[in-house]
Coordinates of C-alpha atoms in Angstrom, one line a residue:
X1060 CA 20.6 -8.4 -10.4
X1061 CA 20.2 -11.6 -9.8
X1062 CA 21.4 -14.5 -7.6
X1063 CA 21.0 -17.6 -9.4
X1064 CA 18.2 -20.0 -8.5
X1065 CA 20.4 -22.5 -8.2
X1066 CA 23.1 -21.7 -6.0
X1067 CA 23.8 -24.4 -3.2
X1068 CA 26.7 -22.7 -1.4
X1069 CA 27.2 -19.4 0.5
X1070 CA 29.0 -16.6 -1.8
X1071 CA 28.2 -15.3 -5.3
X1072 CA 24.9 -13.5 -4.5
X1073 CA 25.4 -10.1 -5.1
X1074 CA 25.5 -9.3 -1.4
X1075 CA 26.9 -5.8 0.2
X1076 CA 25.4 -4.0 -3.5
X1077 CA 25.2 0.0 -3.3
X1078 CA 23.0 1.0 -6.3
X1079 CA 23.9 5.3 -5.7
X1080 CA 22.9 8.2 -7.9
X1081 CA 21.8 7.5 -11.0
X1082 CA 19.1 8.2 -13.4
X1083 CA 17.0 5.1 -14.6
X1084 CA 14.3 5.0 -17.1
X1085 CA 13.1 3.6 -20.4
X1086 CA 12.2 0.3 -18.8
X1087 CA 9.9 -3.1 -17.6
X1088 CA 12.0 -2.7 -14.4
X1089 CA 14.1 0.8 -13.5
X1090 CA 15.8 -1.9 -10.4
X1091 CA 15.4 -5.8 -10.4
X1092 CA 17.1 -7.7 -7.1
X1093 CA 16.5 -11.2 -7.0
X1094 CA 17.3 -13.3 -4.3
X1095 CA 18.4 -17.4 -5.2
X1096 CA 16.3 -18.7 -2.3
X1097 CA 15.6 -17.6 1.6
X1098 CA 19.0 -19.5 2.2
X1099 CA 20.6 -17.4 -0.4
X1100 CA 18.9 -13.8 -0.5
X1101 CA 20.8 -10.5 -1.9
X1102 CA 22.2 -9.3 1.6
X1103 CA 22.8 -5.7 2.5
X1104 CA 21.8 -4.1 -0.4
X1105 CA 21.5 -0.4 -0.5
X1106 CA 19.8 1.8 -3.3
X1107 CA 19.9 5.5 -3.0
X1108 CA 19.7 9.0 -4.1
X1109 CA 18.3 7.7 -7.6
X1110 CA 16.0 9.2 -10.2
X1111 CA 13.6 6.2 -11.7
X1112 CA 11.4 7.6 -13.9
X1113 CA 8.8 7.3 -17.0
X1114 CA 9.4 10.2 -19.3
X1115 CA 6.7 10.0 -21.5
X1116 CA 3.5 7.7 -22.4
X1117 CA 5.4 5.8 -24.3
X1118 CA 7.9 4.7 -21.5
X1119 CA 6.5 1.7 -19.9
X1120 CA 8.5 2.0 -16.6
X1121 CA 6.1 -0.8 -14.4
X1122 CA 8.4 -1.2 -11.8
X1123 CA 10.7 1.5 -10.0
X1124 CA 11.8 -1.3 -8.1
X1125 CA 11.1 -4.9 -7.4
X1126 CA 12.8 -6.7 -4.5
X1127 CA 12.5 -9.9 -4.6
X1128 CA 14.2 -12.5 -1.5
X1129 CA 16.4 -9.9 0.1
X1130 CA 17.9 -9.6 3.3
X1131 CA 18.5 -6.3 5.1
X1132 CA 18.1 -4.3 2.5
X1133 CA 18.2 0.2 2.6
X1134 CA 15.8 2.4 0.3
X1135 CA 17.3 5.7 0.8
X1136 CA 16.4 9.2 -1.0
X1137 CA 15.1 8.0 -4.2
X1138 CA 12.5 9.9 -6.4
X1139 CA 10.3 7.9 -8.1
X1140 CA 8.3 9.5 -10.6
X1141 CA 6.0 8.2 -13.7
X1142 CA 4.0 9.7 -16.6
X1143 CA 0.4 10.7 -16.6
X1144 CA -1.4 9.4 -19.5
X1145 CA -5.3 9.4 -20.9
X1146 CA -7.4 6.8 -22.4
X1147 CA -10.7 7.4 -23.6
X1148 CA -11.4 10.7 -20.8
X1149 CA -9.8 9.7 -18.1
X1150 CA -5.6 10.0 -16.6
X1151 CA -4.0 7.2 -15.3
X1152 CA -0.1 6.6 -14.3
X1153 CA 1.9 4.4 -16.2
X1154 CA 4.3 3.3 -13.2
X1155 CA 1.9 0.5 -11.7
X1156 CA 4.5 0.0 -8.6
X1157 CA 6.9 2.8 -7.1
X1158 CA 8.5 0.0 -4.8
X1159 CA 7.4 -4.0 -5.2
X1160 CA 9.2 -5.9 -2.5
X1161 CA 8.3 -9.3 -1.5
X1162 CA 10.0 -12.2 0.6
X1163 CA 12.2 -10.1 2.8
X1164 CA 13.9 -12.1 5.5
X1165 CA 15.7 -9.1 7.3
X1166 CA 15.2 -5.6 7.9
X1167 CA 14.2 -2.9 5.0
X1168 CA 14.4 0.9 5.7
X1169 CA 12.6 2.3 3.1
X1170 CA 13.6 6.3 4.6
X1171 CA 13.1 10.0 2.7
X1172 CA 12.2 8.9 -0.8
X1173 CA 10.0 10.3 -2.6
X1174 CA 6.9 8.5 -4.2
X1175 CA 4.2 10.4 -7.2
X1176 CA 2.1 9.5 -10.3
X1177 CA 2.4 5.8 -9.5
X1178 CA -0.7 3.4 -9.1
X1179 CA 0.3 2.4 -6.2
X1180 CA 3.6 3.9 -4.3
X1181 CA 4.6 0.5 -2.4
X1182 CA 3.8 -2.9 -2.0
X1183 CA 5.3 -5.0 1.2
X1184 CA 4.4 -8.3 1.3
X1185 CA 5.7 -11.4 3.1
X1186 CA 8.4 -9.6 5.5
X1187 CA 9.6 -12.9 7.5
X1188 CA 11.6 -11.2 10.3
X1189 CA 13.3 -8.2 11.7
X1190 CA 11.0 -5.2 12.3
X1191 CA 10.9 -2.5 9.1
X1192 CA 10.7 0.5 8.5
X1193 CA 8.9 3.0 6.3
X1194 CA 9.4 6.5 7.4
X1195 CA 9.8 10.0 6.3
X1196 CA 8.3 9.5 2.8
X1197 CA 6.5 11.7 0.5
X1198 CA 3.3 10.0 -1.6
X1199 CA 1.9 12.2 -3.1
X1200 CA -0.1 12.6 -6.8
X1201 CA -1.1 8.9 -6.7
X1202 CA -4.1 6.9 -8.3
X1203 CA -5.0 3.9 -5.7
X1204 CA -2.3 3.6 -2.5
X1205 CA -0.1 4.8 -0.6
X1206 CA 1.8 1.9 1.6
X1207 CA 0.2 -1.6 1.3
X1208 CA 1.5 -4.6 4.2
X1209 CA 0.3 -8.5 3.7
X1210 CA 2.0 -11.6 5.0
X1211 CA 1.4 -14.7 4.7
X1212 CA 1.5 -16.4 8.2
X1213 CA 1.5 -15.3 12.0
X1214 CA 5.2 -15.9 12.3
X1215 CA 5.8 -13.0 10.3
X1216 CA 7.2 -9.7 11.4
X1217 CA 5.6 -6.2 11.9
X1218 CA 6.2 -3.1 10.2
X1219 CA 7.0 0.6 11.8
X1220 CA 5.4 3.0 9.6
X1221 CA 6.0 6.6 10.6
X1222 CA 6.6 10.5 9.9
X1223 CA 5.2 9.7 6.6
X1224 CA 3.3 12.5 4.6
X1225 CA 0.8 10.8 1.9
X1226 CA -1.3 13.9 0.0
X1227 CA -3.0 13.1 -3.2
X1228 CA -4.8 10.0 -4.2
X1229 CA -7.2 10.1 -7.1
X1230 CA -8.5 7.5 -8.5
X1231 CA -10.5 9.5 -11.0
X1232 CA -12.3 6.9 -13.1
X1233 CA -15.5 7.2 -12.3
X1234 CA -16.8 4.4 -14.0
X1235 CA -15.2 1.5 -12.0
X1236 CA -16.1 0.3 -8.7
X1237 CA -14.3 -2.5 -7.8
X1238 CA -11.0 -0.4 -6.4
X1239 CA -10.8 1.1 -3.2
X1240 CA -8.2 3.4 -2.4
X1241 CA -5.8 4.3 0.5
X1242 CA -3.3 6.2 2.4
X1243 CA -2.0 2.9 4.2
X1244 CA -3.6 -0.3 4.0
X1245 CA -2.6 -3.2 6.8
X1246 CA -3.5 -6.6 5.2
X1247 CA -3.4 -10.2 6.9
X1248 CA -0.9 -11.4 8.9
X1249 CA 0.6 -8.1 10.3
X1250 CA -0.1 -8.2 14.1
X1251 CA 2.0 -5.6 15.9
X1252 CA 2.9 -3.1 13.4
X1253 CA 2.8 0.4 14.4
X1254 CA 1.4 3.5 12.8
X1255 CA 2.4 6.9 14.0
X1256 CA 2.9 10.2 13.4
X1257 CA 1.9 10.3 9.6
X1258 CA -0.5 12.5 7.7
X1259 CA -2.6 11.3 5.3
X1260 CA -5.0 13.6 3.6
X1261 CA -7.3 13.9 0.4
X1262 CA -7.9 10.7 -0.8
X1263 CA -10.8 11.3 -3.0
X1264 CA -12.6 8.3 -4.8
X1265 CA -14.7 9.7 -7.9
X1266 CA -16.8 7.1 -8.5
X1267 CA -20.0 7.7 -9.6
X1268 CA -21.9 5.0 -10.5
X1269 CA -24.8 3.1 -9.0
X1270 CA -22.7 -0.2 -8.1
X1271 CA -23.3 -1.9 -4.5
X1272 CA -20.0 -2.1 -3.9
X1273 CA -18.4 1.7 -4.9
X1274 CA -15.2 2.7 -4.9
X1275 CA -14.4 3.6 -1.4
X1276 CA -11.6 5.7 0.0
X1277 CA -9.5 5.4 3.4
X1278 CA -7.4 6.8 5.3
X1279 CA -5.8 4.1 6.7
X1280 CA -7.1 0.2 6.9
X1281 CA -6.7 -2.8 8.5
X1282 CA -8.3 -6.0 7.1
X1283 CA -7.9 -9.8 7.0
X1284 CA -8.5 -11.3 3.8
X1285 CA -9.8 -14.6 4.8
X1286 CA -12.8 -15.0 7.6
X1287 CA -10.4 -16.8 9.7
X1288 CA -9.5 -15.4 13.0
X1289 CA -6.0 -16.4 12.6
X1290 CA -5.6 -14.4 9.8
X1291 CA -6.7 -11.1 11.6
X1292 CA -4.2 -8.5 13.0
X1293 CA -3.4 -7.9 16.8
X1294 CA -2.0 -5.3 18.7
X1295 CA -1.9 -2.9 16.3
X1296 CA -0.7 0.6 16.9
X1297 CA -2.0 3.7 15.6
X1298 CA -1.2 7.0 17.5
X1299 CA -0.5 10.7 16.9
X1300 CA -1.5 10.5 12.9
X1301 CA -3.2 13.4 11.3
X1302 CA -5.9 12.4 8.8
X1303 CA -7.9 14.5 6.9
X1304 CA -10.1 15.0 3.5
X1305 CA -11.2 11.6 3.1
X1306 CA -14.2 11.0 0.4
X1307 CA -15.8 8.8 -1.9
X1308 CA -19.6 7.7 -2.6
X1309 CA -21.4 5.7 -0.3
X1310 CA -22.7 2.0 -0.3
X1311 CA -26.0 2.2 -1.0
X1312 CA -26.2 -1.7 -0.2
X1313 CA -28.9 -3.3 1.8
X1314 CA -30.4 -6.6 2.2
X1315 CA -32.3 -8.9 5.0
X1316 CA -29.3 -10.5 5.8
X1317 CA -27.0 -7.6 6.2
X1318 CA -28.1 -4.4 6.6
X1319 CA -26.3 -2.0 5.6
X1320 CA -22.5 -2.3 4.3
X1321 CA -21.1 -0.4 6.9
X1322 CA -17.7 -1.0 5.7
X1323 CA -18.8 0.0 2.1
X1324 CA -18.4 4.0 2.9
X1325 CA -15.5 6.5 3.5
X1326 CA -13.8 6.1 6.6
X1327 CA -10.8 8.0 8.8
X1328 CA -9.2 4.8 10.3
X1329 CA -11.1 1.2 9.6
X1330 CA -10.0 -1.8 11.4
X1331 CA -11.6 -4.9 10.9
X1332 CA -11.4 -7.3 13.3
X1333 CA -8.6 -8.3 16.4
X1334 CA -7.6 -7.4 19.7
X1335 CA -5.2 -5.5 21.5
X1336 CA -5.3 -2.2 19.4
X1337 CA -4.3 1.0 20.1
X1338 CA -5.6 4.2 18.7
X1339 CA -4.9 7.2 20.5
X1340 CA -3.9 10.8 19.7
X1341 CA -5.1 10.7 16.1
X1342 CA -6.9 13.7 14.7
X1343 CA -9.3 12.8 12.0
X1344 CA -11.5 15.0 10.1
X1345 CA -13.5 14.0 6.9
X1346 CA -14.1 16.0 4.5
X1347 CA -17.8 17.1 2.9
X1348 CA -20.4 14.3 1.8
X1349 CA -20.2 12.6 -1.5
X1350 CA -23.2 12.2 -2.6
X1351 CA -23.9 9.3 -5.3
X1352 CA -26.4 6.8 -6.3
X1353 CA -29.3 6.8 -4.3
X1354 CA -27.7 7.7 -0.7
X1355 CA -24.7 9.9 0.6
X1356 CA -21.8 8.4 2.0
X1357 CA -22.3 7.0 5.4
X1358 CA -18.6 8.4 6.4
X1359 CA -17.2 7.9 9.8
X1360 CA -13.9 9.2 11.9
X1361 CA -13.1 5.6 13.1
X1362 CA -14.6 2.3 12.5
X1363 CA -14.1 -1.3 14.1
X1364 CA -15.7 -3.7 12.4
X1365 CA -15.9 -7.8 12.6
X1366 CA -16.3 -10.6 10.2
X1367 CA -20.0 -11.4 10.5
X1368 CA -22.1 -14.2 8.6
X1369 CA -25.5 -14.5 8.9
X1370 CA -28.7 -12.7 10.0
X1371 CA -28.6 -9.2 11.8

């Protein structure tokens, strides 16, 4: 589905699309809506009740859906389902992406799908106005994330992320580091979104390796990618979530200039940097120690940390 990058008047763009019960597999893409321009996104599109799935390791189903410049756009009672498969001794899922939307200029309801065996179950990036929202979905049997939220700039618009349940995410090769893994990661640029009444629980990271950096597992995370200030969330909300059964090794970092990596270890609720928050009503409880390397994990319920350079 696509709307032609080089359309210069209004009409012709696929707009007011209902994509409704069917059964999508064999693959790149199971759903592929592309938008001519943020002048002419596909507007009012509405995919539901559909089966997108891998059937076997041979079915290299990458997307479930990518949404690409749309406008006001309804994600309604899908499943979403891909294929475990092994190299060498260790599983992975062949859908990399449950739901890839990017450049959204309207509101998306992404409401009572449900996500497993994907890498990660969604990626929102760059929603440019209206508030959306992700609720009453079911992640579960994942490798790296749950929900994932980056924009670009501060005149971008917040999410509402709620009555989600996310159980399951294994990321079980224990030989690399570099991943972290999450229930609902909050990246740059998303002031004002608001996290409530969700339940995240056993996010497990198996790494077992002696790396500084290991492969760390959260429950839910806010960071800014850049050390800028302007690129830090505000006013965040998180209330009335129930985490649980957090773990992965430990940082077992340190150096003259930074101490320990505090941020390097299994944590509840992380949020880095900001003002204005809100975190109340939450019940978090970790699960046992992971012990690894040369330390256990330093785990903790809730941590607020800051961009920091220099000498402690």
């Amino acid at each position: 589905m696509r709307g032609g990058t080089s359309q210069t008047t209004a009409g012709g763009g696929y707009d007011n699309v209902m994509i409704d019960n069917n059964e999508i597999t064999r693959a790149y893409y199971g759903i592929y809506a592309y938008g001519a321009s943020e002048t002419y996104p596909i507007t009012g599109l509405t995919i539901q009740n559909n089966y997108i799935h891998a059937e076997d390791d041979t079915d290299y189903l990458i997307y479930g859906m990518r949404l690409y410049r749309t406008r006001d756009v309804n994600v309604l009672n899908n499943v979403l389902s891909s294929y475990h498969y092994v190299s060498g001794s260790y599983t992975y899922d062949r859908m990399t992406y449950g739901i890839y939307s990017y450049y959204n200029y309207g509101t998306m309801i992404v409401d009572g799908n449900d996500f497993s065996n994907c890498q990660y179950a969604m990626y929102h990036y760059y929603n440019y106005s209206g508030e959306d929202q992700i609720s009453n979905n079911y992640f579960h049997d994942l490798m790296i994330g749950g929900i994932r939220l980056y924009n670009s700039s501060t005149t971008n618009a917040p999410s509402n992320v709620h009555h989600n349940v996310i159980d399951g995410i294994h990321y079980n090769n224990a030989t690399i580091s570099t991943t972290d893994i999450y229930g609902i990661y909050v990246g740059s640029y998303c002031s004002r979104t608001t996290i409530e009444y969700n339940e995240i629980s056993n996010v497990i990271g198996h790494y077992t390796g002696t790396s500084d950096y290991p492969q760390i597992a959260y429950g839910i995370y806010s960071h800014y990618v850049t050390s800028t200030v302007t690129s830090q969330n505000n006013n965040l909300t998180i209330n009335h979530n129930s985490i649980k059964d957090i773990s992965s090794r430990g940082s077992d970092y340190t150096s003259t200039t930074y101490g320990y990596y505090f941020y390097e270890n299994p944590t509840g609720i992380f949020i880095w940097g900001g003002t204005g928050h809100q975190v109340c009503h939450n019940t978090v409880s970790m699960t046992y120690p992971f012990v690894g390397g040369t330390t256990g994990a330093m785990s903790s319920c809730i941590t607020f940390g800051a961009y920091y350079s220099g000498t402690y």
